[in-house]
Short mmCIF file of C-alpha atoms in Angstrom, two decimals:
data_model
loop_
_atom_site.label_atom_id
_atom_site.label_comp_id
_atom_site.label_asym_id
_atom_site.label_seq_id
_atom_site.Cartn_x
_atom_site.Cartn_y
_atom_site.Cartn_z
CA THR A 1 -8.87 8.85 7.93
CA GLN A 2 -11.03 8.65 4.82
CA LEU A 3 -12.75 5.31 4.40
CA LEU A 4 -12.47 3.51 1.07
CA GLU A 5 -14.69 0.49 0.52
CA GLN A 6 -13.82 -2.07 -2.09
CA SER A 7 -16.18 -4.62 -3.58
CA PRO A 8 -16.36 -7.45 -3.98
CA GLN A 9 -13.95 -8.75 -1.36
CA PHE A 10 -13.27 -11.91 -3.38
CA LEU A 11 -13.72 -12.67 -7.07
CA SER A 12 -13.05 -15.98 -8.83
CA ILE A 13 -13.53 -16.23 -12.57
CA GLN A 14 -12.57 -18.41 -15.53
CA GLU A 15 -9.83 -17.35 -17.93
CA GLY A 16 -11.25 -15.22 -20.71
CA GLU A 17 -14.07 -13.71 -18.65
CA ASN A 18 -14.36 -10.02 -17.77
CA LEU A 19 -14.39 -8.58 -14.26
CA THR A 20 -14.95 -5.26 -12.53
CA VAL A 21 -13.72 -4.17 -9.11
CA TYR A 22 -15.19 -1.15 -7.34
CA CYS A 23 -13.76 1.39 -4.93
CA ASN A 24 -16.21 3.75 -3.18
CA SER A 25 -16.03 6.49 -0.59
CA SER A 26 -18.11 9.33 0.81
CA SER A 27 -14.99 11.52 0.67
CA VAL A 28 -13.55 13.45 -2.25
CA PHE A 29 -10.02 12.55 -3.28
CA SER A 30 -7.50 14.67 -5.15
CA SER A 31 -6.24 11.51 -6.85
CA LEU A 32 -6.75 7.78 -6.67
CA GLN A 33 -4.26 5.00 -7.25
CA TRP A 34 -4.69 1.29 -8.02
CA TYR A 35 -2.09 -1.24 -6.91
CA ARG A 36 -1.74 -4.97 -7.46
CA GLN A 37 -0.14 -7.15 -4.83
CA GLU A 38 1.01 -10.74 -5.32
CA PRO A 39 1.52 -13.16 -2.41
CA GLY A 40 4.71 -12.49 -0.45
CA GLU A 41 5.39 -9.20 -2.22
CA GLY A 42 4.65 -5.53 -1.78
CA PRO A 43 2.00 -3.67 -3.78
CA VAL A 44 2.96 -2.39 -7.23
CA LEU A 45 1.35 0.71 -8.72
CA LEU A 46 -0.84 0.12 -11.76
CA VAL A 47 -2.24 3.59 -12.38
CA THR A 48 -3.04 6.99 -10.88
CA VAL A 49 -6.20 8.86 -11.89
CA VAL A 50 -6.45 12.55 -11.10
CA THR A 51 -9.33 14.18 -12.97
CA GLY A 52 -13.02 13.51 -12.28
CA GLY A 53 -14.45 11.37 -15.10
CA GLU A 54 -10.99 10.31 -16.23
CA VAL A 55 -10.60 6.97 -17.98
CA LYS A 56 -7.20 5.31 -18.38
CA LYS A 57 -6.47 2.13 -20.30
CA LEU A 58 -3.49 -0.15 -19.82
CA LYS A 59 -3.76 -3.01 -22.30
CA ARG A 60 -6.70 -5.11 -20.98
CA LEU A 61 -7.18 -2.97 -17.84
CA THR A 62 -9.50 0.04 -17.82
CA PHE A 63 -9.58 2.44 -14.86
CA GLN A 64 -12.25 5.05 -14.28
CA PHE A 65 -12.41 7.89 -11.76
CA GLY A 66 -15.90 9.04 -10.84
CA ASP A 67 -17.07 12.51 -11.86
CA ALA A 68 -17.26 13.58 -8.21
CA ARG A 69 -13.83 12.04 -7.45
CA LYS A 70 -15.33 9.81 -4.75
CA ASP A 71 -15.24 6.45 -6.50
CA SER A 72 -13.33 4.43 -9.04
CA SER A 73 -13.54 1.16 -10.91
CA LEU A 74 -11.12 -1.28 -12.45
CA HIS A 75 -12.30 -3.40 -15.37
CA ILE A 76 -10.27 -6.29 -16.76
CA THR A 77 -11.17 -7.67 -20.17
CA ALA A 78 -10.46 -11.30 -21.06
CA ALA A 79 -8.78 -12.04 -17.74
CA GLN A 80 -5.70 -14.26 -17.67
CA PRO A 81 -4.21 -16.31 -14.81
CA GLY A 82 -1.44 -13.70 -14.59
CA ASP A 83 -4.07 -11.16 -13.47
CA THR A 84 -4.50 -13.11 -10.22
CA GLY A 85 -3.68 -11.00 -7.17
CA LEU A 86 -4.92 -8.56 -4.56
CA TYR A 87 -6.11 -5.28 -6.07
CA LEU A 88 -5.92 -2.26 -3.76
CA CYS A 89 -7.27 1.22 -4.32
CA ALA A 90 -5.76 4.17 -2.44
CA GLY A 91 -7.02 7.74 -2.30
CA ALA A 92 -5.12 10.95 -1.56
CA GLY A 93 -7.13 13.60 0.29
CA GLU A 94 -6.46 17.20 1.26
CA ASP A 95 -3.23 16.19 2.93
CA TYR A 96 -0.94 14.01 0.87
CA LYS A 97 -1.31 10.81 2.84
CA LEU A 98 -2.94 7.79 1.18
CA SER A 99 -5.93 5.88 2.53
CA PHE A 100 -6.08 2.29 1.32
CA GLY A 101 -9.11 0.10 0.75
CA ALA A 102 -9.15 -3.44 2.16
CA GLY A 103 -8.60 -4.89 -1.31
CA THR A 104 -10.24 -7.32 -3.71
CA THR A 105 -8.69 -10.77 -4.10
CA VAL A 106 -9.00 -11.83 -7.74
CA THR A 107 -8.42 -15.42 -8.82
CA VAL A 108 -8.42 -16.28 -12.52
CA ARG A 109 -8.70 -20.02 -13.16
CA ALA A 110 -7.04 -21.51 -16.23
CA ASN B 1 19.11 -0.64 -8.45
CA ALA B 2 17.67 -2.70 -5.59
CA GLY B 3 14.73 -0.35 -4.91
CA VAL B 4 13.34 -0.76 -1.39
CA THR B 5 14.83 -3.54 0.70
CA GLN B 6 13.54 -4.79 4.06
CA THR B 7 15.07 -7.10 6.64
CA PRO B 8 14.28 -9.50 8.12
CA LYS B 9 11.73 -11.25 5.94
CA PHE B 10 10.23 -13.21 8.84
CA ARG B 11 10.49 -12.91 12.60
CA ILE B 12 8.86 -14.43 15.65
CA LEU B 13 8.96 -12.43 18.88
CA LYS B 14 7.87 -13.17 22.40
CA ILE B 15 5.61 -10.71 24.19
CA GLY B 16 7.66 -7.87 25.65
CA GLN B 17 10.67 -8.32 23.35
CA SER B 18 12.00 -5.51 21.20
CA MET B 19 13.19 -5.44 17.63
CA THR B 20 14.01 -3.13 14.74
CA LEU B 21 12.69 -3.63 11.24
CA GLN B 22 15.18 -2.32 8.72
CA CYS B 23 14.30 -0.45 5.52
CA THR B 24 16.67 0.95 2.93
CA GLN B 25 16.02 2.56 -0.44
CA ASP B 26 18.59 3.43 -3.11
CA MET B 27 16.42 5.69 -5.27
CA ASN B 28 17.26 8.92 -3.41
CA HIS B 29 13.61 9.36 -2.48
CA ASN B 30 12.73 12.04 0.04
CA TYR B 31 9.54 10.43 1.32
CA MET B 32 9.43 7.15 3.19
CA TYR B 33 6.58 5.31 4.92
CA TRP B 34 5.84 2.37 7.16
CA TYR B 35 2.59 0.46 6.80
CA ARG B 36 1.12 -2.60 8.43
CA GLN B 37 -1.19 -4.94 6.57
CA ASP B 38 -3.64 -7.16 8.40
CA PRO B 39 -5.95 -9.67 6.65
CA GLY B 40 -9.00 -7.95 5.21
CA MET B 41 -7.91 -4.56 6.55
CA GLY B 42 -5.83 -3.01 3.81
CA LEU B 43 -2.69 -1.00 4.57
CA LYS B 44 -2.53 1.28 7.61
CA LEU B 45 0.09 4.03 7.82
CA ILE B 46 2.22 3.80 10.97
CA TYR B 47 4.82 6.54 10.49
CA TYR B 48 6.19 8.55 7.63
CA SER B 49 9.11 10.84 6.87
CA VAL B 50 9.44 13.69 4.40
CA GLY B 51 13.23 13.82 4.61
CA ALA B 52 16.23 13.07 6.78
CA GLY B 53 15.65 14.20 10.35
CA ILE B 54 11.87 14.63 9.91
CA THR B 55 9.31 12.04 10.97
CA ASP B 56 5.61 12.15 11.77
CA LYS B 57 2.86 9.87 13.03
CA GLY B 58 0.45 8.13 10.72
CA GLU B 59 -2.86 6.48 11.52
CA VAL B 60 -1.63 3.73 13.90
CA PRO B 61 1.64 4.88 15.59
CA ASN B 62 1.13 3.48 19.10
CA GLY B 63 3.76 0.92 20.08
CA TYR B 64 6.21 1.98 17.37
CA ASN B 65 9.04 4.45 16.89
CA VAL B 66 11.05 5.55 13.88
CA SER B 67 14.13 7.56 13.02
CA ARG B 68 15.46 8.99 9.78
CA SER B 69 19.14 9.87 10.12
CA THR B 70 19.90 9.42 6.42
CA THR B 71 17.91 9.69 3.19
CA GLU B 72 18.37 5.96 2.54
CA ASP B 73 17.37 4.38 5.86
CA PHE B 74 14.09 4.42 7.79
CA PRO B 75 14.09 1.80 10.58
CA LEU B 76 10.95 0.94 12.56
CA ARG B 77 11.36 0.07 16.23
CA LEU B 78 9.02 -2.05 18.34
CA GLU B 79 9.88 -1.56 22.00
CA LEU B 80 7.54 -3.94 23.85
CA ALA B 81 6.05 -6.39 21.39
CA ALA B 82 2.38 -7.30 21.84
CA PRO B 83 0.23 -9.91 20.04
CA SER B 84 -1.71 -7.03 18.42
CA GLN B 85 1.47 -6.18 16.50
CA THR B 86 1.39 -9.48 14.65
CA SER B 87 1.15 -8.31 11.04
CA VAL B 88 2.98 -7.87 7.76
CA TYR B 89 4.98 -4.65 7.68
CA PHE B 90 5.76 -2.78 4.49
CA CYS B 91 8.18 0.04 3.95
CA ALA B 92 7.67 2.32 0.95
CA SER B 93 9.29 5.36 -0.60
CA SER B 94 8.42 8.04 -3.12
CA TYR B 95 10.21 10.97 -4.71
CA LEU B 96 7.48 13.52 -4.09
CA ARG B 97 4.31 13.41 -2.09
CA GLN B 98 1.96 10.48 -2.00
CA GLY B 99 -0.83 10.61 -4.53
CA VAL B 100 -0.77 13.48 -7.02
CA ASP B 101 0.28 11.13 -9.80
CA ASN B 102 3.33 10.06 -7.83
CA GLU B 103 4.32 6.41 -7.59
CA GLN B 104 5.05 4.78 -4.27
CA PHE B 105 7.58 1.91 -4.27
CA PHE B 106 7.12 -0.88 -1.73
CA GLY B 107 9.56 -3.30 -0.20
CA PRO B 108 8.82 -7.05 -0.03
CA GLY B 109 7.56 -6.87 3.54
CA THR B 110 8.44 -8.31 6.96
CA ARG B 111 6.10 -10.92 8.41
CA LEU B 112 6.11 -10.53 12.20
CA THR B 113 4.46 -12.87 14.68
CA VAL B 114 4.29 -12.02 18.39
CA LEU B 115 3.53 -14.96 20.69
#
């Protein structure tokens, strides 16, 4: 099992502020996914990054895959209360199974 | 299109009891997975299946069993429930392999408490 560490564990910010969540590992991944999970529901895929150095933007969310394919970050610009949730990163290694990080709980206060 | 459905939503078991968590998907996905999610621990893979009749162990298979007789259904069986199996269980499916730019669809989860 490849260990993925997410930081911070908890993040509480005011509406309109920016935030960054990190996902780090000592292992190389063939791809990395970010999911968001709301209370009482299953995770929902936000993005998959595949190439080292890749940057993907989805509206106010920016995802980056490290050059060495060992780490990733999620940046949210001008956060809104609807961004509140648990953000999980998951990496795919040599086999095709995913390893999940423990998650970052983001709370955006109105 | 219902996606991935799981039943029951909640369950309380006594130590030593057995139960089956049901999972059904209507997307004709080949790959199906069972995860457990504990507070602060992320998702751990219990079992997975790459198609009907084929199952394999994940990271934490002890105390669980699965079967895959059809493409749609992937039930998870707990034979002798233990307090350590108190968790939220998620079933997921995907068309191709995990990762590799392939989306995994999750059910709403089953919250299980073993007392």
